[in-house]
PDB file of C-alpha atoms and ligand atoms in Angstrom:
ATOM      1  CA  UNK A   1      19.203 -14.659  -8.535  1.00 81.00           C
ATOM      2  CA  UNK A   2      17.919 -13.415 -11.766  1.00 90.00           C
ATOM      3  CA  UNK A   3      18.200  -9.541 -12.608  1.00 90.00           C
ATOM      4  CA  UNK A   4      14.478  -9.316 -12.456  1.00 91.00           C
ATOM      5  CA  UNK A   5      14.436 -10.606  -8.989  1.00 93.00           C
ATOM      6  CA  UNK A   6      16.960  -8.296  -7.803  1.00 94.00           C
ATOM      7  CA  UNK A   7      15.192  -5.288  -9.213  1.00 94.00           C
ATOM      8  CA  UNK A   8      11.927  -6.398  -7.717  1.00 95.00           C
ATOM      9  CA  UNK A   9      13.728  -6.346  -4.272  1.00 96.00           C
ATOM     10  CA  UNK A  10      15.549  -3.171  -4.921  1.00 95.00           C
ATOM     11  CA  UNK A  11      12.219  -1.420  -5.944  1.00 96.00           C
ATOM     12  CA  UNK A  12      10.621  -2.434  -2.497  1.00 96.00           C
ATOM     13  CA  UNK A  13      13.851  -1.539  -0.579  1.00 96.00           C
ATOM     14  CA  UNK A  14      13.909   1.834  -2.158  1.00 96.00           C
ATOM     15  CA  UNK A  15      10.335   2.375  -1.591  1.00 97.00           C
ATOM     16  CA  UNK A  16      10.826   1.604   2.237  1.00 95.00           C
ATOM     17  CA  UNK A  17      13.793   4.060   2.524  1.00 94.00           C
ATOM     18  CA  UNK A  18      11.955   6.806   0.612  1.00 96.00           C
ATOM     19  CA  UNK A  19       8.734   6.125   2.826  1.00 96.00           C
ATOM     20  CA  UNK A  20      10.641   6.664   5.907  1.00 93.00           C
ATOM     21  CA  UNK A  21      12.124   9.968   4.214  1.00 93.00           C
ATOM     22  CA  UNK A  22       8.469  10.797   3.488  1.00 95.00           C
ATOM     23  CA  UNK A  23       7.456  10.780   7.059  1.00 93.00           C
ATOM     24  CA  UNK A  24      10.183  13.170   7.843  1.00 91.00           C
ATOM     25  CA  UNK A  25       9.486  15.559   5.032  1.00 93.00           C
ATOM     26  CA  UNK A  26       5.778  15.674   5.769  1.00 94.00           C
ATOM     27  CA  UNK A  27       6.108  16.111   9.639  1.00 90.00           C
ATOM     28  CA  UNK A  28       8.842  18.724   9.188  1.00 89.00           C
ATOM     29  CA  UNK A  29       6.934  20.393   6.548  1.00 90.00           C
ATOM     30  CA  UNK A  30       3.994  20.891   9.021  1.00 90.00           C
ATOM     31  CA  UNK A  31       6.199  22.352  11.588  1.00 87.00           C
ATOM     32  CA  UNK A  32       8.247  24.517   9.321  1.00 86.00           C
ATOM     33  CA  UNK A  33      11.604  22.631  10.423  1.00 84.00           C
ATOM     34  CA  UNK A  34      14.424  21.861   8.077  1.00 83.00           C
ATOM     35  CA  UNK A  35      14.330  18.293   6.152  1.00 77.00           C
ATOM     36  CA  UNK A  36      18.054  17.654   6.580  1.00 75.00           C
ATOM     37  CA  UNK A  37      19.117  18.926  10.016  1.00 75.00           C
ATOM     38  CA  UNK A  38      18.668  17.917  12.906  1.00 76.00           C
ATOM     39  CA  UNK A  39      18.790  14.210  12.681  1.00 78.00           C
ATOM     40  CA  UNK A  40      15.841  12.119  13.724  1.00 78.00           C
ATOM     41  CA  UNK A  41      15.071  12.064  17.422  1.00 80.00           C
ATOM     42  CA  UNK A  42      12.427  10.892  19.877  1.00 82.00           C
ATOM     43  CA  UNK A  43       9.744  13.734  20.028  1.00 76.00           C
ATOM     44  CA  UNK A  44       9.408  12.896  23.880  1.00 82.00           C
ATOM     45  CA  UNK A  45      12.933  12.518  25.374  1.00 86.00           C
ATOM     46  CA  UNK A  46      14.603  14.241  22.388  1.00 81.00           C
ATOM     47  CA  UNK A  47      17.293  11.315  22.132  1.00 83.00           C
ATOM     48  CA  UNK A  48      18.643  10.812  18.942  1.00 81.00           C
ATOM     49  CA  UNK A  49      18.055   7.451  16.959  1.00 79.00           C
ATOM     50  CA  UNK A  50      20.870   5.093  16.239  1.00 79.00           C
ATOM     51  CA  UNK A  51      21.323   3.569  12.618  1.00 78.00           C
ATOM     52  CA  UNK A  52      20.029   0.163  13.823  1.00 79.00           C
ATOM     53  CA  UNK A  53      16.909   1.860  15.389  1.00 78.00           C
ATOM     54  CA  UNK A  54      16.090   3.822  12.135  1.00 80.00           C
ATOM     55  CA  UNK A  55      15.559   0.921   9.866  1.00 85.00           C
ATOM     56  CA  UNK A  56      12.098   1.322   8.288  1.00 88.00           C
ATOM     57  CA  UNK A  57       9.336  -0.960   9.596  1.00 88.00           C
ATOM     58  CA  UNK A  58      11.881  -3.591  11.116  1.00 87.00           C
ATOM     59  CA  UNK A  59      13.042  -1.267  13.871  1.00 87.00           C
ATOM     60  CA  UNK A  60       9.225  -0.442  14.732  1.00 89.00           C
ATOM     61  CA  UNK A  61       8.455  -4.062  15.159  1.00 89.00           C
ATOM     62  CA  UNK A  62      11.961  -4.912  16.971  1.00 87.00           C
ATOM     63  CA  UNK A  63      11.370  -1.835  19.361  1.00 87.00           C
ATOM     64  CA  UNK A  64       7.533  -3.012  20.020  1.00 89.00           C
ATOM     65  CA  UNK A  65       6.636   0.399  18.753  1.00 89.00           C
ATOM     66  CA  UNK A  66       8.136   2.136  21.606  1.00 90.00           C
ATOM     67  CA  UNK A  67      11.337   4.497  21.950  1.00 88.00           C
ATOM     68  CA  UNK A  68      14.068   2.538  23.227  1.00 86.00           C
ATOM     69  CA  UNK A  69      15.004   5.215  25.868  1.00 88.00           C
ATOM     70  CA  UNK A  70      11.661   6.386  27.555  1.00 89.00           C
ATOM     71  CA  UNK A  71       9.429   3.829  26.170  1.00 88.00           C
ATOM     72  CA  UNK A  72       7.167   6.545  24.498  1.00 88.00           C
ATOM     73  CA  UNK A  73       4.804   5.200  21.909  1.00 89.00           C
ATOM     74  CA  UNK A  74       5.961   5.587  18.382  1.00 87.00           C
ATOM     75  CA  UNK A  75       3.094   6.631  16.177  1.00 89.00           C
ATOM     76  CA  UNK A  76       1.900   3.714  13.918  1.00 91.00           C
ATOM     77  CA  UNK A  77       2.130   6.350  10.899  1.00 92.00           C
ATOM     78  CA  UNK A  78       5.746   5.682  10.377  1.00 92.00           C
ATOM     79  CA  UNK A  79       5.712   1.818   9.575  1.00 94.00           C
ATOM     80  CA  UNK A  80       2.299   2.469   7.645  1.00 95.00           C
ATOM     81  CA  UNK A  81       3.729   5.031   5.348  1.00 96.00           C
ATOM     82  CA  UNK A  82       7.044   3.038   4.856  1.00 95.00           C
ATOM     83  CA  UNK A  83       5.292  -0.167   4.029  1.00 96.00           C
ATOM     84  CA  UNK A  84       2.627   1.662   1.875  1.00 97.00           C
ATOM     85  CA  UNK A  85       5.408   3.593  -0.162  1.00 97.00           C
ATOM     86  CA  UNK A  86       7.271   0.241  -0.566  1.00 97.00           C
ATOM     87  CA  UNK A  87       4.097  -1.629  -2.081  1.00 97.00           C
ATOM     88  CA  UNK A  88       3.550   1.412  -4.351  1.00 98.00           C
ATOM     89  CA  UNK A  89       7.156   1.239  -5.580  1.00 97.00           C
ATOM     90  CA  UNK A  90       7.166  -2.346  -6.218  1.00 97.00           C
ATOM     91  CA  UNK A  91       3.731  -2.264  -7.894  1.00 97.00           C
ATOM     92  CA  UNK A  92       5.071   0.605 -10.169  1.00 97.00           C
ATOM     93  CA  UNK A  93       8.076  -1.577 -11.024  1.00 97.00           C
ATOM     94  CA  UNK A  94       6.008  -4.659 -11.880  1.00 96.00           C
ATOM     95  CA  UNK A  95       3.921  -2.458 -14.217  1.00 95.00           C
ATOM     96  CA  UNK A  96       6.327  -0.513 -16.049  1.00 95.00           C
ATOM     97  CA  UNK A  97       9.624  -2.180 -15.609  1.00 94.00           C
ATOM     98  CA  UNK A  98      13.042  -0.464 -15.572  1.00 94.00           C
ATOM     99  CA  UNK A  99      12.123   2.751 -17.258  1.00 95.00           C
ATOM    100  CA  UNK A 100      12.073   6.586 -17.032  1.00 97.00           C
ATOM    101  CA  UNK A 101       8.200   6.310 -16.594  1.00 97.00           C
ATOM    102  CA  UNK A 102       8.754   4.019 -13.376  1.00 97.00           C
ATOM    103  CA  UNK A 103      10.964   6.821 -11.845  1.00 97.00           C
ATOM    104  CA  UNK A 104       8.337   9.588 -12.639  1.00 98.00           C
ATOM    105  CA  UNK A 105       5.523   7.401 -11.321  1.00 98.00           C
ATOM    106  CA  UNK A 106       7.504   6.977  -8.116  1.00 98.00           C
ATOM    107  CA  UNK A 107       8.025  10.683  -7.601  1.00 98.00           C
ATOM    108  CA  UNK A 108       4.364  11.235  -8.227  1.00 98.00           C
ATOM    109  CA  UNK A 109       3.024   8.552  -5.887  1.00 98.00           C
ATOM    110  CA  UNK A 110       5.354   9.718  -3.076  1.00 98.00           C
ATOM    111  CA  UNK A 111       3.801  13.129  -3.592  1.00 98.00           C
ATOM    112  CA  UNK A 112       0.514  11.402  -3.222  1.00 98.00           C
ATOM    113  CA  UNK A 113       1.697   9.829   0.144  1.00 98.00           C
ATOM    114  CA  UNK A 114       2.794  13.422   1.418  1.00 97.00           C
ATOM    115  CA  UNK A 115      -0.557  14.890   0.498  1.00 96.00           C
ATOM    116  CA  UNK A 116      -2.344  12.018   2.416  1.00 96.00           C
ATOM    117  CA  UNK A 117      -0.144  12.294   5.572  1.00 95.00           C
ATOM    118  CA  UNK A 118      -0.593  16.189   5.935  1.00 94.00           C
ATOM    119  CA  UNK A 119      -4.108  16.105   4.925  1.00 92.00           C
ATOM    120  CA  UNK A 120      -5.243  13.331   7.335  1.00 90.00           C
ATOM    121  CA  UNK A 121      -2.918  14.615  10.243  1.00 90.00           C
ATOM    122  CA  UNK A 122      -3.646  18.507  10.114  1.00 88.00           C
ATOM    123  CA  UNK A 123      -6.023  18.950   7.229  1.00 86.00           C
ATOM    124  CA  UNK A 124      -3.681  21.070   5.252  1.00 90.00           C
ATOM    125  CA  UNK A 125      -1.959  20.369   1.999  1.00 93.00           C
ATOM    126  CA  UNK A 126       1.571  22.171   1.547  1.00 95.00           C
ATOM    127  CA  UNK A 127       1.978  24.212  -1.557  1.00 94.00           C
ATOM    128  CA  UNK A 128       5.435  22.960  -2.026  1.00 95.00           C
ATOM    129  CA  UNK A 129       4.072  19.378  -2.538  1.00 96.00           C
ATOM    130  CA  UNK A 130       1.580  20.267  -4.931  1.00 97.00           C
ATOM    131  CA  UNK A 131       3.766  22.437  -6.841  1.00 97.00           C
ATOM    132  CA  UNK A 132       6.211  19.715  -7.505  1.00 97.00           C
ATOM    133  CA  UNK A 133       3.373  17.605  -8.394  1.00 98.00           C
ATOM    134  CA  UNK A 134       2.262  20.175 -11.115  1.00 98.00           C
ATOM    135  CA  UNK A 135       6.099  20.314 -12.508  1.00 98.00           C
ATOM    136  CA  UNK A 136       6.443  16.754 -12.463  1.00 98.00           C
ATOM    137  CA  UNK A 137       3.189  16.149 -14.329  1.00 97.00           C
ATOM    138  CA  UNK A 138       4.236  18.669 -16.940  1.00 97.00           C
ATOM    139  CA  UNK A 139       7.624  17.293 -17.446  1.00 97.00           C
ATOM    140  CA  UNK A 140       6.088  13.777 -17.581  1.00 97.00           C
ATOM    141  CA  UNK A 141       4.240  14.660 -20.739  1.00 97.00           C
ATOM    142  CA  UNK A 142       6.895  16.885 -22.198  1.00 97.00           C
ATOM    143  CA  UNK A 143       9.406  13.911 -22.249  1.00 97.00           C
ATOM    144  CA  UNK A 144       6.498  11.804 -23.836  1.00 95.00           C
ATOM    145  CA  UNK A 145       6.043   9.425 -21.175  1.00 95.00           C
ATOM    146  CA  UNK A 146       2.261   9.485 -21.132  1.00 90.00           C
ATOM    147  CA  UNK A 147      -0.377  10.028 -24.124  1.00 90.00           C
ATOM    148  CA  UNK A 148      -0.876  13.636 -23.622  1.00 94.00           C
ATOM    149  CA  UNK A 149       0.823  16.597 -25.708  1.00 96.00           C
ATOM    150  CA  UNK A 150       2.442  19.365 -23.644  1.00 96.00           C
ATOM    151  CA  UNK A 151      -0.294  21.445 -24.745  1.00 96.00           C
ATOM    152  CA  UNK A 152      -2.865  19.071 -23.451  1.00 96.00           C
ATOM    153  CA  UNK A 153      -0.891  18.952 -20.237  1.00 97.00           C
ATOM    154  CA  UNK A 154      -1.183  22.641 -19.807  1.00 97.00           C
ATOM    155  CA  UNK A 155      -4.819  22.449 -20.535  1.00 97.00           C
ATOM    156  CA  UNK A 156      -5.450  19.789 -17.814  1.00 97.00           C
ATOM    157  CA  UNK A 157      -3.515  22.157 -15.490  1.00 97.00           C
ATOM    158  CA  UNK A 158      -5.939  24.949 -16.237  1.00 97.00           C
ATOM    159  CA  UNK A 159      -9.019  22.699 -16.219  1.00 96.00           C
ATOM    160  CA  UNK A 160      -8.039  21.631 -12.597  1.00 96.00           C
ATOM    161  CA  UNK A 161      -8.134  25.175 -11.378  1.00 96.00           C
ATOM    162  CA  UNK A 162     -11.343  25.967 -13.326  1.00 95.00           C
ATOM    163  CA  UNK A 163     -13.289  23.077 -12.236  1.00 91.00           C
ATOM    164  CA  UNK A 164     -12.353  23.282  -8.503  1.00 90.00           C
ATOM    165  CA  UNK A 165     -12.720  27.240  -8.404  1.00 90.00           C
ATOM    166  CA  UNK A 166     -15.973  27.066  -9.927  1.00 88.00           C
ATOM    167  CA  UNK A 167     -17.148  24.437  -7.452  1.00 83.00           C
ATOM    168  CA  UNK A 168     -15.750  26.300  -4.392  1.00 82.00           C
ATOM    169  CA  UNK A 169     -17.180  29.493  -5.508  1.00 82.00           C
ATOM    170  CA  UNK A 170     -20.507  27.869  -6.082  1.00 79.00           C
ATOM    171  CA  UNK A 171     -20.128  26.398  -2.505  1.00 71.00           C
ATOM    172  CA  UNK A 172     -19.426  29.750  -1.116  1.00 73.00           C
ATOM    173  CA  UNK A 173     -22.643  31.304  -2.930  1.00 74.00           C
ATOM    174  CA  UNK A 174     -25.144  28.548  -2.012  1.00 67.00           C
ATOM    175  CA  UNK A 175     -23.642  27.244   1.316  1.00 64.00           C
ATOM    176  CA  UNK A 176     -21.848  30.533   2.741  1.00 65.00           C
ATOM    177  CA  UNK A 177     -18.762  28.293   3.174  1.00 65.00           C
ATOM    178  CA  UNK A 178     -16.057  27.361   0.879  1.00 65.00           C
ATOM    179  CA  UNK A 179     -16.738  23.849  -0.551  1.00 64.00           C
ATOM    180  CA  UNK A 180     -13.135  22.858  -0.903  1.00 71.00           C
ATOM    181  CA  UNK A 181      -9.703  24.216   0.456  1.00 77.00           C
ATOM    182  CA  UNK A 182      -7.307  25.966  -1.874  1.00 85.00           C
ATOM    183  CA  UNK A 183      -5.055  22.817  -1.520  1.00 90.00           C
ATOM    184  CA  UNK A 184      -7.542  20.584  -3.414  1.00 92.00           C
ATOM    185  CA  UNK A 185      -7.415  22.953  -6.260  1.00 94.00           C
ATOM    186  CA  UNK A 186      -3.744  22.760  -6.420  1.00 96.00           C
ATOM    187  CA  UNK A 187      -3.845  18.910  -6.427  1.00 97.00           C
ATOM    188  CA  UNK A 188      -6.338  18.883  -9.017  1.00 96.00           C
ATOM    189  CA  UNK A 189      -4.061  21.201 -11.327  1.00 97.00           C
ATOM    190  CA  UNK A 190      -1.218  18.826 -10.623  1.00 98.00           C
ATOM    191  CA  UNK A 191      -3.479  15.695 -11.623  1.00 98.00           C
ATOM    192  CA  UNK A 192      -4.827  17.698 -14.566  1.00 97.00           C
ATOM    193  CA  UNK A 193      -1.417  18.402 -15.982  1.00 97.00           C
ATOM    194  CA  UNK A 194      -0.527  14.575 -15.445  1.00 97.00           C
ATOM    195  CA  UNK A 195      -3.529  12.883 -16.929  1.00 97.00           C
ATOM    196  CA  UNK A 196      -5.401  15.810 -19.102  1.00 96.00           C
ATOM    197  CA  UNK A 197      -8.820  17.505 -18.486  1.00 95.00           C
ATOM    198  CA  UNK A 198     -10.834  14.354 -19.573  1.00 93.00           C
ATOM    199  CA  UNK A 199      -9.287  11.910 -17.111  1.00 94.00           C
ATOM    200  CA  UNK A 200      -9.519  14.872 -14.423  1.00 95.00           C
ATOM    201  CA  UNK A 201     -13.202  14.785 -14.816  1.00 93.00           C
ATOM    202  CA  UNK A 202     -13.269  11.179 -14.181  1.00 93.00           C
ATOM    203  CA  UNK A 203     -10.895  11.231 -11.421  1.00 95.00           C
ATOM    204  CA  UNK A 204     -13.026  14.070  -9.733  1.00 92.00           C
ATOM    205  CA  UNK A 205     -16.037  11.805 -10.243  1.00 90.00           C
ATOM    206  CA  UNK A 206     -14.498   8.701  -8.618  1.00 91.00           C
ATOM    207  CA  UNK A 207     -13.146  10.689  -5.813  1.00 91.00           C
ATOM    208  CA  UNK A 208     -16.513  11.962  -4.926  1.00 86.00           C
ATOM    209  CA  UNK A 209     -17.740   8.292  -4.820  1.00 86.00           C
ATOM    210  CA  UNK A 210     -14.868   7.282  -2.625  1.00 87.00           C
ATOM    211  CA  UNK A 211     -15.595  10.005  -0.251  1.00 84.00           C
ATOM    212  CA  UNK A 212     -19.184   9.292  -0.146  1.00 82.00           C
ATOM    213  CA  UNK A 213     -18.520   5.630   0.633  1.00 84.00           C
ATOM    214  CA  UNK A 214     -16.667   6.674   3.718  1.00 82.00           C
ATOM    215  CA  UNK A 215     -18.528   9.781   4.574  1.00 80.00           C
ATOM    216  CA  UNK A 216     -22.339   8.403   4.395  1.00 81.00           C
ATOM    217  CA  UNK A 217     -21.700   5.665   7.187  1.00 84.00           C
ATOM    218  CA  UNK A 218     -19.826   7.974   9.337  1.00 81.00           C
ATOM    219  CA  UNK A 219     -22.559  10.706   8.999  1.00 80.00           C
ATOM    220  CA  UNK A 220     -25.110   7.999   9.686  1.00 84.00           C
ATOM    221  CA  UNK A 221     -23.637   6.916  12.990  1.00 85.00           C
ATOM    222  CA  UNK A 222     -22.721  10.572  14.017  1.00 82.00           C
ATOM    223  CA  UNK A 223     -26.459  11.652  13.401  1.00 80.00           C
ATOM    224  CA  UNK A 224     -27.948   8.507  15.147  1.00 86.00           C
ATOM    225  CA  UNK A 225     -25.783   9.306  18.197  1.00 86.00           C
ATOM    226  CA  UNK A 226     -26.940  12.949  18.106  1.00 81.00           C
ATOM    227  CA  UNK A 227     -30.631  11.613  17.488  1.00 82.00           C
ATOM    228  CA  UNK A 228     -30.947  13.710  14.070  1.00 80.00           C
ATOM    229  CA  UNK A 229     -33.305  11.044  12.840  1.00 84.00           C
ATOM    230  CA  UNK A 230     -34.198  13.277   9.876  1.00 80.00           C
ATOM    231  CA  UNK A 231     -30.655  13.395   8.574  1.00 80.00           C
ATOM    232  CA  UNK A 232     -30.458   9.580   9.000  1.00 84.00           C
ATOM    233  CA  UNK A 233     -33.703   9.089   6.994  1.00 83.00           C
ATOM    234  CA  UNK A 234     -32.129  11.294   4.202  1.00 82.00           C
ATOM    235  CA  UNK A 235     -29.176   9.251   4.225  1.00 83.00           C
ATOM    236  CA  UNK A 236     -30.824   5.952   3.932  1.00 84.00           C
ATOM    237  CA  UNK A 237     -33.018   7.319   0.962  1.00 81.00           C
ATOM    238  CA  UNK A 238     -29.854   8.252  -1.043  1.00 80.00           C
ATOM    239  CA  UNK A 239     -28.403   4.925  -0.537  1.00 82.00           C
ATOM    240  CA  UNK A 240     -31.551   3.243  -1.471  1.00 80.00           C
ATOM    241  CA  UNK A 241     -32.287   5.320  -4.426  1.00 78.00           C
ATOM    242  CA  UNK A 242     -28.682   4.942  -5.801  1.00 77.00           C
ATOM    243  CA  UNK A 243     -29.201   1.208  -5.358  1.00 76.00           C
ATOM    244  CA  UNK A 244     -32.683   1.371  -7.109  1.00 75.00           C
ATOM    245  CA  UNK A 245     -31.072   3.345  -9.875  1.00 73.00           C
ATOM    246  CA  UNK A 246     -28.497   0.623 -10.402  1.00 71.00           C
ATOM    247  CA  UNK A 247     -30.994  -1.999 -10.993  1.00 72.00           C
ATOM    248  CA  UNK A 248     -33.340  -0.096 -13.464  1.00 67.00           C
ATOM    249  CA  UNK A 249     -32.918  -1.022 -17.010  1.00 58.00           C
ATOM    250  CA  UNK A 250     -31.811   2.078 -18.910  1.00 57.00           C
ATOM    251  CA  UNK A 251     -33.060   0.913 -22.088  1.00 56.00           C
ATOM    252  CA  UNK A 252     -36.851   0.412 -21.086  1.00 59.00           C
ATOM    253  CA  UNK A 253     -39.098   3.349 -20.724  1.00 62.00           C
ATOM    254  CA  UNK A 254     -38.089   3.755 -16.933  1.00 68.00           C
ATOM    255  CA  UNK A 255     -36.352   7.350 -17.456  1.00 71.00           C
ATOM    256  CA  UNK A 256     -39.094   8.894 -15.396  1.00 75.00           C
ATOM    257  CA  UNK A 257     -38.061   6.640 -12.556  1.00 74.00           C
ATOM    258  CA  UNK A 258     -34.381   7.559 -13.456  1.00 75.00           C
ATOM    259  CA  UNK A 259     -35.061  11.300 -13.200  1.00 79.00           C
ATOM    260  CA  UNK A 260     -37.206  10.794 -10.013  1.00 80.00           C
ATOM    261  CA  UNK A 261     -34.531   8.783  -8.361  1.00 77.00           C
ATOM    262  CA  UNK A 262     -31.811  11.451  -9.244  1.00 79.00           C
ATOM    263  CA  UNK A 263     -33.962  14.365  -8.023  1.00 83.00           C
ATOM    264  CA  UNK A 264     -34.473  12.244  -4.761  1.00 80.00           C
ATOM    265  CA  UNK A 265     -30.801  11.731  -4.170  1.00 80.00           C
ATOM    266  CA  UNK A 266     -29.747  15.471  -4.956  1.00 83.00           C
ATOM    267  CA  UNK A 267     -32.634  16.725  -2.682  1.00 83.00           C
ATOM    268  CA  UNK A 268     -31.621  14.502   0.056  1.00 80.00           C
ATOM    269  CA  UNK A 269     -27.992  15.387  -0.406  1.00 79.00           C
ATOM    270  CA  UNK A 270     -28.811  19.044  -0.067  1.00 79.00           C
ATOM    271  CA  UNK A 271     -30.871  18.366   3.279  1.00 78.00           C
ATOM    272  CA  UNK A 272     -27.912  16.550   4.624  1.00 76.00           C
ATOM    273  CA  UNK A 273     -25.446  19.031   3.756  1.00 74.00           C
ATOM    274  CA  UNK A 274     -27.892  21.974   4.902  1.00 74.00           C
ATOM    275  CA  UNK A 275     -28.607  20.153   8.427  1.00 74.00           C
ATOM    276  CA  UNK A 276     -24.748  19.341   8.801  1.00 71.00           C
ATOM    277  CA  UNK A 277     -23.611  23.125   8.326  1.00 67.00           C
ATOM    278  CA  UNK A 278     -26.277  24.047  10.939  1.00 69.00           C
ATOM    279  CA  UNK A 279     -25.340  21.686  13.533  1.00 67.00           C
ATOM    280  CA  UNK A 280     -21.665  22.288  12.744  1.00 62.00           C
ATOM    281  CA  UNK A 281     -22.094  25.961  13.391  1.00 59.00           C
ATOM    282  CA  UNK A 282     -23.901  25.254  16.641  1.00 56.00           C
ATOM    283  CA  UNK A 283     -21.143  22.804  17.734  1.00 54.00           C
ATOM    284  CA  UNK A 284     -18.468  25.211  16.523  1.00 43.00           C
ATOM    285  CA  UNK A 285     -16.493  22.603  14.846  1.00 43.00           C
ATOM    286  CA  UNK A 286     -16.755  22.191  11.089  1.00 44.00           C
ATOM    287  CA  UNK A 287     -16.000  18.605  10.786  1.00 46.00           C
ATOM    288  CA  UNK A 288     -15.529  17.431   7.239  1.00 58.00           C
ATOM    289  CA  UNK A 289     -13.636  14.509   5.591  1.00 66.00           C
ATOM    290  CA  UNK A 290     -10.387  16.046   4.006  1.00 78.00           C
ATOM    291  CA  UNK A 291     -11.100  15.391   0.220  1.00 86.00           C
ATOM    292  CA  UNK A 292      -7.151  15.374  -0.826  1.00 91.00           C
ATOM    293  CA  UNK A 293      -6.645  11.609  -0.017  1.00 93.00           C
ATOM    294  CA  UNK A 294      -9.719  10.633  -1.985  1.00 92.00           C
ATOM    295  CA  UNK A 295      -8.473  12.730  -4.980  1.00 94.00           C
ATOM    296  CA  UNK A 296      -4.791  11.280  -4.976  1.00 96.00           C
ATOM    297  CA  UNK A 297      -6.256   7.843  -4.468  1.00 96.00           C
ATOM    298  CA  UNK A 298      -8.613   8.039  -7.506  1.00 95.00           C
ATOM    299  CA  UNK A 299      -5.679   9.570  -9.416  1.00 97.00           C
ATOM    300  CA  UNK A 300      -3.732   6.481  -8.431  1.00 97.00           C
ATOM    301  CA  UNK A 301      -6.434   4.137  -9.555  1.00 95.00           C
ATOM    302  CA  UNK A 302      -6.625   5.927 -13.131  1.00 94.00           C
ATOM    303  CA  UNK A 303      -2.789   5.797 -13.640  1.00 95.00           C
ATOM    304  CA  UNK A 304      -2.773   1.977 -13.244  1.00 95.00           C
ATOM    305  CA  UNK A 305      -6.636   1.008 -14.094  1.00 93.00           C
ATOM    306  CA  UNK A 306      -7.918   3.458 -16.564  1.00 87.00           C
ATOM    307  CA  UNK A 307      -9.092   1.076 -18.951  1.00 87.00           C
ATOM    308  CA  UNK A 308     -10.852  -0.986 -16.434  1.00 88.00           C
ATOM    309  CA  UNK A 309     -12.571   2.155 -14.854  1.00 84.00           C
ATOM    310  CA  UNK A 310     -13.548   3.670 -18.213  1.00 83.00           C
ATOM    311  CA  UNK A 311     -15.149   0.502 -19.310  1.00 84.00           C
ATOM    312  CA  UNK A 312     -17.109   0.399 -15.957  1.00 78.00           C
ATOM    313  CA  UNK A 313     -18.725   3.897 -16.477  1.00 72.00           C
ATOM    314  CA  UNK A 314     -19.115   3.624 -20.317  1.00 67.00           C
TER     315      UNK A 314
HETATM  316 ZN1   ZN B 401      11.888   8.682  23.665  1.00 53.58          ZN
END
């Protein structure tokens, strides 16, 4: 076996093991327990896991997704996180080889995974995770692993704070509700420290698109069920206007249509948001999609495919 093959297998294996550890870190972080003690046990019957029932992914498949003692179902979150982390580690190694950069990107992607678990599960982002992200981002640029100078890295950190706090306060003023959680600001600061303010703006833009791709169909189905046909129409107009804008030739004299289309989209977005807040207040559950996962996913895209994404937009 060549050294390269060995390293490839090693990076996938270490990704699996760290992924297993990340599950524990995220869940114990949410419940405020210690990370090191007590050892892993079944949440239902409390029996300790043996070494052979604690192997990432394989144990889950071997046990058929059930606790070996009480047959309680084990959450799919465990094998999904383990496998995803292994793929991320492997992908990083294939891109950056045996280097300090690979090690740093591994740490950063693992924090992204933690943010996704806690935000999806309980819609919180833990401060500790985002502070480690900020520190790693700054150190990454101090060690000259990226393209930024330390000053630019600090500027990116500040830009993350400014962009998100301004948007959040704008939301508070206009919609009487905070548009983002404080956790999202901290994530943006970390991404800013890592990639700089220019890239951060692109990351925010792409994450809004990602968010919309999931939110629009979900909102449409929800409103159709609740017979809020006005909101459904507004959503349909948004999608059609954006599709129409894509087909308009920017070089011809169609800028009036462009302006009209953009106004239409913004107007309908406002209608959807206002209507959504009104019904949510009636139902007493402010249902929103967590923004953290979209943010870190788009940062991930920017780490590996920045050139492709830049050429797509410019
Ligand atoms: Zn059990």
